[in-house]
Amino acid sequence: MKNTALTDIHIKAGAKMVPFAGYNMPVQYAGINAEHETVRKAVGVFDVSHMGEFILKGDKALDLIQRVTSNDASKLYDGKVQYSCLPNEDGGIVDDLLVYRIDEKTYMLVVNASNIEKDWNWILKFNTEGVDMKDISDRTSLLAVQGPKAAEALQSLTDIDLASMEYYTFKKGTFAGIDNVLVSATGYTGAGGFEIYFNNANAEAIWDAIFKAGEPFGIKPIGLGARDTLRLEMGFCLYGNDIDDTTSPLEAGLGWVTKFSKEFTNSANLAEQKQAGVSKKLVGFEMIERGIPRHDYEIVDAEGNNIGRVTSGTQSPSLQKAVGLGYVANAFAKEGTEIYIKIRDNKVKAKVAKPPFYK
């Protein structure tokens, strides 16, 4: 199992550590509900250094990205980030990812930790034009500083004007006295905030500086448990749960990042699927009766017939009710439709609801 550059700090801070995507990761410190509330109301820090980063460079870098991703990366400009996915050749998704345009010929792709090798080999397969590819995952640390007080808590550490940064943009600058740190505003919590990319060698110094600067704002370390409840309240997909090699981007509601203005892997088949319509859809739902939906629980209709399955579910700390995501047959996908989650052989009533659940 791999460690991040900050694993020892998490252990000293009393974090409960778990194996996640091949890494030894903190799942919680003070408790998921308390950490969730910290991010919603103040500011929290996630170590997400397990994520993968690839640099693609050269005259044909954009062509390669256009070939393997579903979104239209030609719309990017320097300092802009795009959410996208890597479609496979069978109608499913290799991974979802972020594409950063550093300059006209240089891009950074940020991929899920569990898919680093798979994604690298997939992109490499289509690199027929000699694009320079570097996997910098093992030497790159990444902290997500999330919450409404994130900009105030971090501003004293950097020359980048954080408050003026737009969603899905990034800048490079000095951070905590260290040059060439990349700061982006993409967020996976719906609470606002920033992602900070830097070399492993600077990890402890940057971690300490963030906590010192953030102390007056109630900054706390946050584990992966609260990261999951926060992203679920927003209805954000998690690869391996809500999307995978068998789910189409159109079924998953990712039509908005599937642009048929260009050719990409499996685009012809996906265009046909769009034309014909999908038979199942990923929907959000809220529990009406008491019960917590879990991954792979069956979704049934009033008569008990199977109509789908839960992909993610939790008790929402902010809403004090259970929410989830799942695939259902098209006839049951309309907002407000009553569905039932099979929990220990009981049919528990829920209704289809449009994310984000937390407004």
mmCIF file of C-alpha atoms in Angstrom:
data_model
loop_
_atom_site.group_PDB
_atom_site.id
_atom_site.type_symbol
_atom_site.label_atom_id
_atom_site.label_comp_id
_atom_site.label_asym_id
_atom_site.label_seq_id
_atom_site.Cartn_x
_atom_site.Cartn_y
_atom_site.Cartn_z
ATOM 1 C CA MET A 1 0.000 0.000 0.000
ATOM 2 C CA LYS A 2 1.298 3.471 -0.907
ATOM 3 C CA ASN A 3 1.544 6.423 1.459
ATOM 4 C CA THR A 4 1.192 10.097 0.599
ATOM 5 C CA ALA A 5 3.879 12.567 1.699
ATOM 6 C CA LEU A 6 1.566 13.461 4.625
ATOM 7 C CA THR A 7 0.609 10.006 5.944
ATOM 8 C CA ASP A 8 2.691 10.362 9.139
ATOM 9 C CA ILE A 9 1.037 13.719 9.884
ATOM 10 C CA HIS A 10 -2.433 12.152 9.566
ATOM 11 C CA ILE A 11 -1.494 9.311 11.904
ATOM 12 C CA LYS A 12 -0.065 11.762 14.472
ATOM 13 C CA ALA A 13 -3.298 13.792 14.220
ATOM 14 C CA GLY A 14 -5.227 10.675 15.263
ATOM 15 C CA ALA A 15 -6.813 9.952 11.884
ATOM 16 C CA LYS A 16 -8.494 6.620 11.311
ATOM 17 C CA MET A 17 -6.570 5.260 8.312
ATOM 18 C CA VAL A 18 -8.050 2.912 5.682
ATOM 19 C CA PRO A 19 -6.849 1.398 2.402
ATOM 20 C CA PHE A 20 -8.312 3.387 -0.516
ATOM 21 C CA ALA A 21 -7.323 3.000 -4.194
ATOM 22 C CA GLY A 22 -4.035 1.390 -3.142
ATOM 23 C CA TYR A 23 -3.196 4.170 -0.673
ATOM 24 C CA ASN A 24 -3.209 4.432 3.116
ATOM 25 C CA MET A 25 -5.705 7.294 3.522
ATOM 26 C CA PRO A 26 -7.400 9.148 6.404
ATOM 27 C CA VAL A 27 -11.141 8.354 6.448
ATOM 28 C CA GLN A 28 -11.918 10.542 9.481
ATOM 29 C CA TYR A 29 -10.354 12.501 12.358
ATOM 30 C CA ALA A 30 -13.011 13.955 14.701
ATOM 31 C CA GLY A 31 -15.919 12.129 13.017
ATOM 32 C CA ILE A 32 -17.654 12.355 9.649
ATOM 33 C CA ASN A 33 -20.587 14.565 10.742
ATOM 34 C CA ALA A 34 -18.384 17.102 12.546
ATOM 35 C CA GLU A 35 -15.950 17.229 9.606
ATOM 36 C CA HIS A 36 -18.813 17.590 7.119
ATOM 37 C CA GLU A 37 -20.143 20.582 9.085
ATOM 38 C CA THR A 38 -16.672 22.168 9.231
ATOM 39 C CA VAL A 39 -16.515 22.197 5.420
ATOM 40 C CA ARG A 40 -20.089 23.465 4.980
ATOM 41 C CA LYS A 41 -19.662 26.298 7.527
ATOM 42 C CA ALA A 42 -15.943 27.142 7.752
ATOM 43 C CA VAL A 43 -12.918 25.493 6.106
ATOM 44 C CA GLY A 44 -11.381 22.019 5.978
ATOM 45 C CA VAL A 45 -8.344 20.401 4.357
ATOM 46 C CA PHE A 46 -8.381 17.089 2.473
ATOM 47 C CA ASP A 47 -5.177 15.287 1.515
ATOM 48 C CA VAL A 48 -6.053 14.002 -1.965
ATOM 49 C CA SER A 49 -2.476 13.362 -3.068
ATOM 50 C CA HIS A 50 -3.527 9.878 -4.188
ATOM 51 C CA MET A 51 -5.045 11.417 -7.350
ATOM 52 C CA GLY A 52 -3.119 11.004 -10.613
ATOM 53 C CA GLU A 53 -1.572 13.785 -12.701
ATOM 54 C CA PHE A 54 -0.315 13.441 -16.289
ATOM 55 C CA ILE A 55 1.416 16.180 -18.315
ATOM 56 C CA LEU A 56 0.794 16.060 -22.082
ATOM 57 C CA LYS A 57 3.036 18.309 -24.140
ATOM 58 C CA GLY A 58 3.689 19.047 -27.800
ATOM 59 C CA ASP A 59 2.136 20.260 -31.065
ATOM 60 C CA LYS A 60 -0.331 17.368 -31.072
ATOM 61 C CA ALA A 61 -1.234 17.375 -27.359
ATOM 62 C CA LEU A 62 -4.664 18.915 -27.974
ATOM 63 C CA ASP A 63 -5.351 16.480 -30.832
ATOM 64 C CA LEU A 64 -4.665 13.546 -28.502
ATOM 65 C CA ILE A 65 -6.907 14.977 -25.774
ATOM 66 C CA GLN A 66 -9.671 15.570 -28.335
ATOM 67 C CA ARG A 67 -9.305 11.956 -29.508
ATOM 68 C CA VAL A 68 -9.614 10.345 -26.050
ATOM 69 C CA THR A 69 -11.963 12.690 -24.142
ATOM 70 C CA SER A 70 -15.671 13.330 -24.693
ATOM 71 C CA ASN A 71 -15.725 17.083 -23.973
ATOM 72 C CA ASP A 72 -14.422 19.693 -26.422
ATOM 73 C CA ALA A 73 -10.982 20.693 -25.134
ATOM 74 C CA SER A 74 -10.524 23.185 -28.008
ATOM 75 C CA LYS A 75 -12.730 25.541 -25.949
ATOM 76 C CA LEU A 76 -10.076 25.732 -23.215
ATOM 77 C CA TYR A 77 -7.814 28.758 -22.785
ATOM 78 C CA ASP A 78 -4.695 29.179 -20.601
ATOM 79 C CA GLY A 79 -5.728 28.861 -16.950
ATOM 80 C CA LYS A 80 -9.053 27.127 -17.700
ATOM 81 C CA VAL A 81 -10.106 23.677 -16.419
ATOM 82 C CA GLN A 82 -12.646 21.307 -17.986
ATOM 83 C CA TYR A 83 -14.512 18.307 -16.582
ATOM 84 C CA SER A 84 -14.571 15.427 -19.065
ATOM 85 C CA CYS A 85 -14.523 11.666 -19.403
ATOM 86 C CA LEU A 86 -12.553 9.007 -21.259
ATOM 87 C CA PRO A 87 -15.114 6.875 -23.132
ATOM 88 C CA ASN A 88 -14.171 3.264 -23.843
ATOM 89 C CA GLU A 89 -14.946 1.384 -27.067
ATOM 90 C CA ASP A 90 -17.894 -0.527 -25.564
ATOM 91 C CA GLY A 91 -20.132 2.385 -24.558
ATOM 92 C CA GLY A 92 -18.782 2.764 -21.007
ATOM 93 C CA ILE A 93 -16.361 5.113 -19.262
ATOM 94 C CA VAL A 94 -12.658 4.428 -18.637
ATOM 95 C CA ASP A 95 -12.580 7.307 -16.125
ATOM 96 C CA ASP A 96 -13.788 10.836 -15.475
ATOM 97 C CA LEU A 97 -11.089 13.490 -15.258
ATOM 98 C CA LEU A 98 -10.133 17.167 -15.252
ATOM 99 C CA VAL A 99 -8.230 18.744 -18.163
ATOM 100 C CA TYR A 100 -6.066 21.791 -17.319
ATOM 101 C CA ARG A 101 -4.741 23.949 -20.168
ATOM 102 C CA ILE A 102 -1.370 25.292 -19.003
ATOM 103 C CA ASP A 103 -0.544 26.738 -22.436
ATOM 104 C CA GLU A 104 -1.340 26.039 -26.093
ATOM 105 C CA LYS A 105 0.892 22.964 -26.164
ATOM 106 C CA THR A 106 0.857 21.855 -22.490
ATOM 107 C CA TYR A 107 -1.994 20.216 -20.581
ATOM 108 C CA MET A 108 -2.366 18.506 -17.223
ATOM 109 C CA LEU A 109 -4.887 15.683 -16.825
ATOM 110 C CA VAL A 110 -6.064 14.862 -13.293
ATOM 111 C CA VAL A 111 -7.403 11.304 -12.990
ATOM 112 C CA ASN A 112 -8.790 9.074 -10.264
ATOM 113 C CA ALA A 113 -6.300 7.299 -8.002
ATOM 114 C CA SER A 114 -7.643 3.803 -8.691
ATOM 115 C CA ASN A 115 -7.341 4.343 -12.468
ATOM 116 C CA ILE A 116 -3.856 5.875 -12.849
ATOM 117 C CA GLU A 117 -2.271 2.913 -14.642
ATOM 118 C CA LYS A 118 -5.431 2.065 -16.610
ATOM 119 C CA ASP A 119 -5.846 5.671 -17.826
ATOM 120 C CA TRP A 120 -2.159 6.053 -18.688
ATOM 121 C CA ASN A 121 -2.196 2.885 -20.824
ATOM 122 C CA TRP A 122 -5.488 3.903 -22.443
ATOM 123 C CA ILE A 123 -4.230 7.357 -23.500
ATOM 124 C CA LEU A 124 -0.860 5.911 -24.551
ATOM 125 C CA LYS A 125 -2.676 3.522 -26.909
ATOM 126 C CA PHE A 126 -3.934 6.514 -28.928
ATOM 127 C CA ASN A 127 -0.675 8.512 -28.772
ATOM 128 C CA THR A 128 0.367 7.882 -32.370
ATOM 129 C CA GLU A 129 1.728 11.399 -33.013
ATOM 130 C CA GLY A 130 4.566 11.462 -30.477
ATOM 131 C CA VAL A 131 2.994 13.622 -27.777
ATOM 132 C CA ASP A 132 5.366 13.875 -24.789
ATOM 133 C CA MET A 133 3.571 12.196 -21.865
ATOM 134 C CA LYS A 134 4.796 12.363 -18.262
ATOM 135 C CA ASP A 135 3.148 10.716 -15.262
ATOM 136 C CA ILE A 136 3.949 13.058 -12.342
ATOM 137 C CA SER A 137 1.517 11.398 -9.897
ATOM 138 C CA ASP A 138 4.135 9.937 -7.549
ATOM 139 C CA ARG A 139 5.960 13.233 -7.057
ATOM 140 C CA THR A 140 2.881 15.478 -6.804
ATOM 141 C CA SER A 141 0.948 16.286 -3.637
ATOM 142 C CA LEU A 142 -2.565 17.698 -3.746
ATOM 143 C CA LEU A 143 -4.557 19.371 -0.980
ATOM 144 C CA ALA A 144 -8.210 20.384 -1.351
ATOM 145 C CA VAL A 145 -8.990 23.312 0.958
ATOM 146 C CA GLN A 146 -12.775 23.526 0.954
ATOM 147 C CA GLY A 147 -15.415 25.689 2.598
ATOM 148 C CA PRO A 148 -16.869 29.226 2.560
ATOM 149 C CA LYS A 149 -13.872 30.604 4.503
ATOM 150 C CA ALA A 150 -11.212 28.982 2.264
ATOM 151 C CA ALA A 151 -10.219 32.174 0.400
ATOM 152 C CA GLU A 152 -9.855 34.212 3.619
ATOM 153 C CA ALA A 153 -7.938 31.406 5.345
ATOM 154 C CA LEU A 154 -5.404 31.018 2.521
ATOM 155 C CA GLN A 155 -4.999 34.564 1.158
ATOM 156 C CA SER A 156 -2.097 35.524 3.456
ATOM 157 C CA LEU A 157 -0.062 32.636 1.965
ATOM 158 C CA THR A 158 -0.146 33.628 -1.706
ATOM 159 C CA ASP A 159 0.196 36.439 -4.247
ATOM 160 C CA ILE A 160 -2.730 34.944 -6.223
ATOM 161 C CA ASP A 161 -5.985 36.875 -5.669
ATOM 162 C CA LEU A 162 -8.077 33.911 -4.490
ATOM 163 C CA ALA A 163 -11.401 35.711 -4.025
ATOM 164 C CA SER A 164 -11.472 36.757 -7.703
ATOM 165 C CA MET A 165 -10.777 33.258 -9.094
ATOM 166 C CA GLU A 166 -13.675 31.903 -11.154
ATOM 167 C CA TYR A 167 -14.976 28.351 -10.833
ATOM 168 C CA TYR A 168 -13.004 25.924 -13.011
ATOM 169 C CA THR A 169 -9.958 28.155 -13.467
ATOM 170 C CA PHE A 170 -6.407 27.931 -12.087
ATOM 171 C CA LYS A 171 -3.319 30.076 -11.569
ATOM 172 C CA LYS A 172 0.322 29.407 -10.812
ATOM 173 C CA GLY A 173 2.154 31.493 -8.238
ATOM 174 C CA THR A 174 3.983 31.591 -4.925
ATOM 175 C CA PHE A 175 2.240 29.795 -2.068
ATOM 176 C CA ALA A 176 3.582 29.570 1.496
ATOM 177 C CA GLY A 177 6.907 30.924 0.196
ATOM 178 C CA ILE A 178 7.202 28.188 -2.444
ATOM 179 C CA ASP A 179 7.311 29.079 -6.154
ATOM 180 C CA ASN A 180 5.428 27.444 -9.012
ATOM 181 C CA VAL A 181 2.488 26.133 -6.974
ATOM 182 C CA LEU A 182 -0.691 25.526 -8.988
ATOM 183 C CA VAL A 183 -3.940 26.671 -7.331
ATOM 184 C CA SER A 184 -7.281 25.773 -8.905
ATOM 185 C CA ALA A 185 -10.951 26.306 -8.048
ATOM 186 C CA THR A 186 -12.771 23.148 -9.134
ATOM 187 C CA GLY A 187 -14.167 21.690 -5.900
ATOM 188 C CA TYR A 188 -15.910 18.381 -5.186
ATOM 189 C CA THR A 189 -17.881 19.489 -2.123
ATOM 190 C CA GLY A 190 -20.170 22.293 -3.291
ATOM 191 C CA ALA A 191 -18.764 24.446 -0.482
ATOM 192 C CA GLY A 192 -16.290 26.489 -2.549
ATOM 193 C CA GLY A 193 -12.532 26.392 -2.103
ATOM 194 C CA PHE A 194 -9.289 25.517 -3.815
ATOM 195 C CA GLU A 195 -6.984 22.669 -4.851
ATOM 196 C CA ILE A 196 -3.266 23.151 -4.337
ATOM 197 C CA TYR A 197 -0.768 21.114 -6.406
ATOM 198 C CA PHE A 198 2.903 21.041 -5.400
ATOM 199 C CA ASN A 199 5.985 18.854 -5.165
ATOM 200 C CA ASN A 200 6.055 16.181 -2.424
ATOM 201 C CA ALA A 201 9.218 17.743 -0.985
ATOM 202 C CA ASN A 202 7.165 20.769 0.124
ATOM 203 C CA ALA A 203 4.211 18.833 1.545
ATOM 204 C CA GLU A 204 4.841 19.212 5.273
ATOM 205 C CA ALA A 205 5.824 22.898 4.988
ATOM 206 C CA ILE A 206 2.676 23.723 3.009
ATOM 207 C CA TRP A 207 0.428 21.662 5.316
ATOM 208 C CA ASP A 208 1.832 23.441 8.401
ATOM 209 C CA ALA A 209 1.535 26.884 6.767
ATOM 210 C CA ILE A 210 -2.102 26.268 5.805
ATOM 211 C CA PHE A 211 -3.053 25.213 9.330
ATOM 212 C CA LYS A 212 -1.255 28.166 10.899
ATOM 213 C CA ALA A 213 -2.889 30.669 8.506
ATOM 214 C CA GLY A 214 -6.276 28.985 8.838
ATOM 215 C CA GLU A 215 -6.341 28.735 12.634
ATOM 216 C CA PRO A 216 -8.404 31.951 13.166
ATOM 217 C CA PHE A 217 -10.964 30.566 10.698
ATOM 218 C CA GLY A 218 -11.450 27.228 12.484
ATOM 219 C CA ILE A 219 -9.586 25.163 9.896
ATOM 220 C CA LYS A 220 -9.573 21.368 10.444
ATOM 221 C CA PRO A 221 -8.228 18.277 8.655
ATOM 222 C CA ILE A 222 -11.001 16.325 6.887
ATOM 223 C CA GLY A 223 -11.093 12.664 5.877
ATOM 224 C CA LEU A 224 -12.477 10.794 2.875
ATOM 225 C CA GLY A 225 -15.672 9.902 4.764
ATOM 226 C CA ALA A 226 -16.878 13.518 4.809
ATOM 227 C CA ARG A 227 -15.639 13.988 1.249
ATOM 228 C CA ASP A 228 -18.132 11.310 0.220
ATOM 229 C CA THR A 229 -21.103 12.778 2.133
ATOM 230 C CA LEU A 230 -20.312 16.283 0.805
ATOM 231 C CA ARG A 231 -20.082 15.195 -2.842
ATOM 232 C CA LEU A 232 -23.245 13.110 -2.500
ATOM 233 C CA GLU A 233 -25.240 16.094 -1.223
ATOM 234 C CA MET A 234 -24.256 17.793 -4.498
ATOM 235 C CA GLY A 235 -25.037 14.723 -6.634
ATOM 236 C CA PHE A 236 -21.462 14.521 -7.963
ATOM 237 C CA CYS A 237 -20.507 11.160 -9.516
ATOM 238 C CA LEU A 238 -17.841 8.932 -7.975
ATOM 239 C CA TYR A 239 -16.010 6.652 -10.385
ATOM 240 C CA GLY A 240 -16.430 2.996 -9.426
ATOM 241 C CA ASN A 241 -19.816 3.730 -7.814
ATOM 242 C CA ASP A 242 -21.961 5.886 -10.105
ATOM 243 C CA ILE A 243 -19.972 5.551 -13.332
ATOM 244 C CA ASP A 244 -17.693 2.778 -14.564
ATOM 245 C CA ASP A 245 -16.635 0.740 -17.603
ATOM 246 C CA THR A 246 -20.235 -0.418 -18.152
ATOM 247 C CA THR A 247 -22.136 2.897 -17.796
ATOM 248 C CA SER A 248 -22.594 5.231 -20.748
ATOM 249 C CA PRO A 249 -21.954 8.957 -20.198
ATOM 250 C CA LEU A 250 -25.473 9.579 -21.563
ATOM 251 C CA GLU A 251 -27.044 7.178 -19.045
ATOM 252 C CA ALA A 252 -25.033 8.900 -16.297
ATOM 253 C CA GLY A 253 -26.380 12.355 -17.174
ATOM 254 C CA LEU A 254 -23.009 13.419 -18.578
ATOM 255 C CA GLY A 255 -24.408 14.463 -21.960
ATOM 256 C CA TRP A 256 -23.194 17.976 -21.103
ATOM 257 C CA VAL A 257 -19.563 16.783 -21.338
ATOM 258 C CA THR A 258 -20.210 14.600 -24.412
ATOM 259 C CA LYS A 259 -19.748 16.857 -27.444
ATOM 260 C CA PHE A 260 -20.524 15.461 -30.878
ATOM 261 C CA SER A 261 -18.972 18.473 -32.624
ATOM 262 C CA LYS A 262 -15.805 16.329 -32.893
ATOM 263 C CA GLU A 263 -14.851 12.668 -33.247
ATOM 264 C CA PHE A 264 -13.643 10.823 -30.170
ATOM 265 C CA THR A 265 -13.491 7.220 -28.939
ATOM 266 C CA ASN A 266 -16.853 5.524 -29.607
ATOM 267 C CA SER A 267 -18.485 8.855 -30.547
ATOM 268 C CA ALA A 268 -20.458 7.342 -33.455
ATOM 269 C CA ASN A 269 -22.087 4.730 -31.192
ATOM 270 C CA LEU A 270 -22.783 7.281 -28.468
ATOM 271 C CA ALA A 271 -24.371 9.615 -31.041
ATOM 272 C CA GLU A 272 -26.655 6.732 -32.083
ATOM 273 C CA GLN A 273 -27.517 6.121 -28.431
ATOM 274 C CA LYS A 274 -28.385 9.789 -28.001
ATOM 275 C CA GLN A 275 -30.644 9.606 -31.059
ATOM 276 C CA ALA A 276 -32.389 6.406 -29.921
ATOM 277 C CA GLY A 277 -32.597 7.408 -26.252
ATOM 278 C CA VAL A 278 -31.245 5.491 -23.250
ATOM 279 C CA SER A 279 -33.191 2.748 -21.455
ATOM 280 C CA LYS A 280 -31.938 3.658 -17.968
ATOM 281 C CA LYS A 281 -30.812 6.861 -16.289
ATOM 282 C CA LEU A 282 -28.787 7.876 -13.257
ATOM 283 C CA VAL A 283 -31.139 9.782 -10.942
ATOM 284 C CA GLY A 284 -30.971 11.357 -7.524
ATOM 285 C CA PHE A 285 -33.481 10.320 -4.875
ATOM 286 C CA GLU A 286 -34.480 11.271 -1.332
ATOM 287 C CA MET A 287 -35.825 8.778 1.176
ATOM 288 C CA ILE A 288 -39.420 9.430 2.302
ATOM 289 C CA GLU A 289 -39.436 6.611 4.870
ATOM 290 C CA ARG A 290 -36.607 5.880 7.299
ATOM 291 C CA GLY A 291 -33.702 3.875 5.939
ATOM 292 C CA ILE A 292 -30.241 4.402 4.507
ATOM 293 C CA PRO A 293 -29.681 3.362 0.874
ATOM 294 C CA ARG A 294 -26.335 1.688 0.176
ATOM 295 C CA HIS A 295 -24.314 0.865 -2.934
ATOM 296 C CA ASP A 296 -25.885 -2.008 -4.935
ATOM 297 C CA TYR A 297 -29.211 -2.064 -3.029
ATOM 298 C CA GLU A 298 -32.072 -2.980 -5.346
ATOM 299 C CA ILE A 299 -34.532 -0.295 -6.507
ATOM 300 C CA VAL A 300 -38.084 -1.623 -7.042
ATOM 301 C CA ASP A 301 -41.532 -0.324 -8.001
ATOM 302 C CA ALA A 302 -44.682 -0.421 -5.816
ATOM 303 C CA GLU A 303 -45.273 -4.077 -6.824
ATOM 304 C CA GLY A 304 -41.713 -5.053 -5.910
ATOM 305 C CA ASN A 305 -40.440 -5.440 -9.504
ATOM 306 C CA ASN A 306 -36.778 -4.592 -10.010
ATOM 307 C CA ILE A 307 -36.344 -1.266 -11.813
ATOM 308 C CA GLY A 308 -32.721 -0.460 -10.992
ATOM 309 C CA ARG A 309 -29.989 -0.266 -8.369
ATOM 310 C CA VAL A 310 -28.474 2.198 -5.926
ATOM 311 C CA THR A 311 -24.956 3.374 -6.821
ATOM 312 C CA SER A 312 -24.336 5.741 -3.857
ATOM 313 C CA GLY A 313 -26.305 6.526 -0.711
ATOM 314 C CA THR A 314 -25.866 8.099 2.702
ATOM 315 C CA GLN A 315 -27.555 9.883 5.584
ATOM 316 C CA SER A 316 -27.038 13.543 4.634
ATOM 317 C CA PRO A 317 -25.555 15.408 7.629
ATOM 318 C CA SER A 318 -26.761 18.800 6.303
ATOM 319 C CA LEU A 319 -30.321 17.710 5.465
ATOM 320 C CA GLN A 320 -30.917 15.163 8.239
ATOM 321 C CA LYS A 321 -32.366 12.709 5.741
ATOM 322 C CA ALA A 322 -31.037 9.927 3.525
ATOM 323 C CA VAL A 323 -30.228 10.646 -0.129
ATOM 324 C CA GLY A 324 -28.734 8.646 -2.951
ATOM 325 C CA LEU A 325 -27.971 8.146 -6.620
ATOM 326 C CA GLY A 326 -28.983 5.154 -8.700
ATOM 327 C CA TYR A 327 -29.855 3.886 -12.157
ATOM 328 C CA VAL A 328 -33.549 3.351 -12.868
ATOM 329 C CA ALA A 329 -35.538 2.343 -15.939
ATOM 330 C CA ASN A 330 -36.488 5.396 -17.990
ATOM 331 C CA ALA A 331 -40.171 5.248 -17.022
ATOM 332 C CA PHE A 332 -39.208 5.927 -13.385
ATOM 333 C CA ALA A 333 -36.643 8.694 -13.985
ATOM 334 C CA LYS A 334 -38.993 11.694 -13.776
ATOM 335 C CA GLU A 335 -38.575 14.038 -10.812
ATOM 336 C CA GLY A 336 -41.112 13.297 -8.075
ATOM 337 C CA THR A 337 -41.656 9.642 -9.099
ATOM 338 C CA GLU A 338 -42.130 7.311 -6.116
ATOM 339 C CA ILE A 339 -39.661 4.439 -6.012
ATOM 340 C CA TYR A 340 -38.705 1.938 -3.312
ATOM 341 C CA ILE A 341 -35.284 0.888 -2.023
ATOM 342 C CA LYS A 342 -34.985 -2.727 -0.919
ATOM 343 C CA ILE A 343 -33.393 -2.560 2.547
ATOM 344 C CA ARG A 344 -33.114 -5.928 4.333
ATOM 345 C CA ASP A 345 -36.009 -7.327 2.248
ATOM 346 C CA ASN A 346 -38.246 -4.340 3.113
ATOM 347 C CA LYS A 347 -39.518 -1.914 0.484
ATOM 348 C CA VAL A 348 -38.638 1.562 1.785
ATOM 349 C CA LYS A 349 -40.288 4.508 0.025
ATOM 350 C CA ALA A 350 -38.241 7.195 -1.738
ATOM 351 C CA LYS A 351 -38.827 9.749 -4.474
ATOM 352 C CA VAL A 352 -36.751 10.813 -7.462
ATOM 353 C CA ALA A 353 -35.220 14.240 -6.790
ATOM 354 C CA LYS A 354 -32.943 16.405 -8.876
ATOM 355 C CA PRO A 355 -29.472 17.038 -7.367
ATOM 356 C CA PRO A 356 -27.989 19.026 -5.813
ATOM 357 C CA PHE A 357 -29.886 17.888 -2.704
ATOM 358 C CA TYR A 358 -28.113 20.560 -0.644
ATOM 359 C CA LYS A 359 -28.878 24.036 -2.015
#
